[in-house]
PDB file of C-alpha atoms in Angstrom:
ATOM      1  CA  UNK G   1     169.601 -43.965   9.937  1.00  0.00           C
ATOM      2  CA  UNK G   2     165.895 -43.488   9.695  1.00  0.00           C
ATOM      3  CA  UNK G   3     163.498 -45.458   7.633  1.00  0.00           C
ATOM      4  CA  UNK G   4     161.236 -42.401   7.402  1.00  0.00           C
ATOM      5  CA  UNK G   5     162.933 -40.770   4.406  1.00  0.00           C
ATOM      6  CA  UNK G   6     161.095 -39.178   1.461  1.00  0.00           C
ATOM      7  CA  UNK G   7     159.986 -41.306  -1.517  1.00  0.00           C
ATOM      8  CA  UNK G   8     160.263 -38.985  -4.447  1.00  0.00           C
ATOM      9  CA  UNK G   9     158.632 -37.675  -6.608  1.00  0.00           C
ATOM     10  CA  UNK G  10     155.401 -38.316  -4.669  1.00  0.00           C
ATOM     11  CA  UNK G  11     156.911 -37.195  -1.265  1.00  0.00           C
ATOM     12  CA  UNK G  12     155.463 -39.930   0.846  1.00  0.00           C
ATOM     13  CA  UNK G  13     157.286 -41.358   3.776  1.00  0.00           C
ATOM     14  CA  UNK G  14     159.242 -44.571   3.095  1.00  0.00           C
ATOM     15  CA  UNK G  15     158.560 -45.790   6.580  1.00  0.00           C
ATOM     16  CA  UNK G  16     154.877 -45.180   7.058  1.00  0.00           C
ATOM     17  CA  UNK G  17     153.583 -43.951   3.696  1.00  0.00           C
ATOM     18  CA  UNK G  18     152.277 -40.661   5.163  1.00  0.00           C
ATOM     19  CA  UNK G  19     153.090 -37.340   3.512  1.00  0.00           C
ATOM     20  CA  UNK G  20     156.730 -36.533   4.182  1.00  0.00           C
ATOM     21  CA  UNK G  21     157.886 -35.242   6.612  1.00  0.00           C
ATOM     22  CA  UNK G  22     155.700 -37.549   8.700  1.00  0.00           C
ATOM     23  CA  UNK G  23     155.185 -37.071  12.434  1.00  0.00           C
ATOM     24  CA  UNK G  24     157.960 -39.627  13.221  1.00  0.00           C
ATOM     25  CA  UNK G  25     160.481 -37.857  10.927  1.00  0.00           C
ATOM     26  CA  UNK G  26     159.457 -34.453  12.300  1.00  0.00           C
ATOM     27  CA  UNK G  27     160.311 -35.733  15.831  1.00  0.00           C
ATOM     28  CA  UNK G  28     163.595 -37.110  14.666  1.00  0.00           C
ATOM     29  CA  UNK G  29     164.498 -33.857  12.892  1.00  0.00           C
ATOM     30  CA  UNK G  30     163.720 -31.886  15.997  1.00  0.00           C
ATOM     31  CA  UNK G  31     166.098 -34.087  17.951  1.00  0.00           C
ATOM     32  CA  UNK G  32     168.802 -33.956  15.249  1.00  0.00           C
ATOM     33  CA  UNK G  33     168.645 -30.206  14.865  1.00  0.00           C
ATOM     34  CA  UNK G  34     168.080 -29.388  18.519  1.00  0.00           C
ATOM     35  CA  UNK G  35     169.463 -25.903  19.208  1.00  0.00           C
ATOM     36  CA  UNK G  36     169.931 -25.229  15.514  1.00  0.00           C
ATOM     37  CA  UNK G  37     166.573 -24.004  14.143  1.00  0.00           C
ATOM     38  CA  UNK G  38     168.107 -22.075  11.220  1.00  0.00           C
ATOM     39  CA  UNK G  39     169.987 -25.173  10.066  1.00  0.00           C
ATOM     40  CA  UNK G  40     166.769 -27.163  10.228  1.00  0.00           C
ATOM     41  CA  UNK G  41     165.002 -24.518   8.153  1.00  0.00           C
ATOM     42  CA  UNK G  42     167.747 -24.524   5.571  1.00  0.00           C
ATOM     43  CA  UNK G  43     167.724 -28.314   5.437  1.00  0.00           C
ATOM     44  CA  UNK G  44     163.964 -28.448   4.957  1.00  0.00           C
ATOM     45  CA  UNK G  45     164.016 -25.483   2.554  1.00  0.00           C
ATOM     46  CA  UNK G  46     166.180 -27.507   0.191  1.00  0.00           C
ATOM     47  CA  UNK G  47     163.545 -30.286   0.222  1.00  0.00           C
ATOM     48  CA  UNK G  48     160.796 -27.694  -0.228  1.00  0.00           C
ATOM     49  CA  UNK G  49     162.458 -26.500  -3.436  1.00  0.00           C
ATOM     50  CA  UNK G  50     162.674 -30.083  -4.780  1.00  0.00           C
ATOM     51  CA  UNK G  51     159.091 -30.784  -3.795  1.00  0.00           C
ATOM     52  CA  UNK G  52     157.860 -27.653  -5.608  1.00  0.00           C
ATOM     53  CA  UNK G  53     159.487 -28.919  -8.784  1.00  0.00           C
ATOM     54  CA  UNK G  54     158.023 -32.462  -8.392  1.00  0.00           C
ATOM     55  CA  UNK G  55     154.550 -31.307  -7.421  1.00  0.00           C
ATOM     56  CA  UNK G  56     153.877 -27.987  -9.369  1.00  0.00           C
ATOM     57  CA  UNK G  57     150.101 -28.469  -8.941  1.00  0.00           C
ATOM     58  CA  UNK G  58     150.351 -28.205  -5.122  1.00  0.00           C
ATOM     59  CA  UNK G  59     149.705 -24.740  -3.765  1.00  0.00           C
ATOM     60  CA  UNK G  60     152.877 -23.105  -2.470  1.00  0.00           C
ATOM     61  CA  UNK G  61     151.343 -22.253   0.885  1.00  0.00           C
ATOM     62  CA  UNK G  62     150.443 -25.875   1.494  1.00  0.00           C
ATOM     63  CA  UNK G  63     153.976 -27.040   0.717  1.00  0.00           C
ATOM     64  CA  UNK G  64     155.445 -24.313   2.892  1.00  0.00           C
ATOM     65  CA  UNK G  65     153.342 -25.400   5.870  1.00  0.00           C
ATOM     66  CA  UNK G  66     154.164 -29.034   5.211  1.00  0.00           C
ATOM     67  CA  UNK G  67     157.886 -28.561   5.004  1.00  0.00           C
ATOM     68  CA  UNK G  68     158.665 -25.504   7.115  1.00  0.00           C
ATOM     69  CA  UNK G  69     155.507 -24.328   8.991  1.00  0.00           C
ATOM     70  CA  UNK G  70     155.774 -27.038  11.641  1.00  0.00           C
ATOM     71  CA  UNK G  71     159.244 -25.962  12.665  1.00  0.00           C
ATOM     72  CA  UNK G  72     157.859 -22.807  14.359  1.00  0.00           C
ATOM     73  CA  UNK G  73     154.930 -24.292  16.308  1.00  0.00           C
ATOM     74  CA  UNK G  74     153.745 -22.510  19.397  1.00  0.00           C
ATOM     75  CA  UNK G  75     155.386 -25.074  21.759  1.00  0.00           C
ATOM     76  CA  UNK G  76     158.788 -23.856  20.789  1.00  0.00           C
ATOM     77  CA  UNK G  77     160.204 -20.781  22.431  1.00  0.00           C
ATOM     78  CA  UNK G  78     160.575 -17.812  20.142  1.00  0.00           C
ATOM     79  CA  UNK G  79     163.832 -15.838  20.204  1.00  0.00           C
ATOM     80  CA  UNK G  80     163.503 -12.525  22.001  1.00  0.00           C
ATOM     81  CA  UNK G  81     163.549  -9.512  19.753  1.00  0.00           C
ATOM     82  CA  UNK G  82     166.601  -7.426  20.089  1.00  0.00           C
ATOM     83  CA  UNK G  83     165.837  -3.952  21.454  1.00  0.00           C
ATOM     84  CA  UNK G  84     167.904  -1.154  20.044  1.00  0.00           C
ATOM     85  CA  UNK G  85     168.451   1.970  22.044  1.00  0.00           C
ATOM     86  CA  UNK G  86     166.931   5.053  20.454  1.00  0.00           C
ATOM     87  CA  UNK G  87     169.471   6.897  18.337  1.00  0.00           C
ATOM     88  CA  UNK G  88     170.988  10.078  19.630  1.00  0.00           C
ATOM     89  CA  UNK G  89     169.539  11.985  16.842  1.00  0.00           C
ATOM     90  CA  UNK G  90     165.921  11.048  17.685  1.00  0.00           C
ATOM     91  CA  UNK G  91     166.298  11.604  21.461  1.00  0.00           C
ATOM     92  CA  UNK G  92     168.059  14.958  21.123  1.00  0.00           C
ATOM     93  CA  UNK G  93     165.487  16.527  18.771  1.00  0.00           C
ATOM     94  CA  UNK G  94     163.305  19.125  20.283  1.00  0.00           C
ATOM     95  CA  UNK G  95     159.741  19.622  19.243  1.00  0.00           C
ATOM     96  CA  UNK G  96     159.615  22.797  17.147  1.00  0.00           C
ATOM     97  CA  UNK G  97     157.631  25.664  18.689  1.00  0.00           C
ATOM     98  CA  UNK G  98     154.345  26.673  17.066  1.00  0.00           C
TER      99      UNK G  98
END
């Protein structure tokens, strides 16, 4: 169990008094949710919703970066985009004559 949990409604870290999630908690969350980025995003998204209710004066973009933005940093591999084969309709169409 971590000591770096959120202290609500101010959303500071209970372990180091930095804004939550603090660097230590982010590292712990990366380890806890290794291989499950969607689960991590859902978990943090629930906290984001609570934080927006507790801190309505804070810009939404700032809270988004604080709670979710760090989960997609450049050092993490991005999933490859799925390539769809062109549909038969598109490939079989001929260009109309002029």
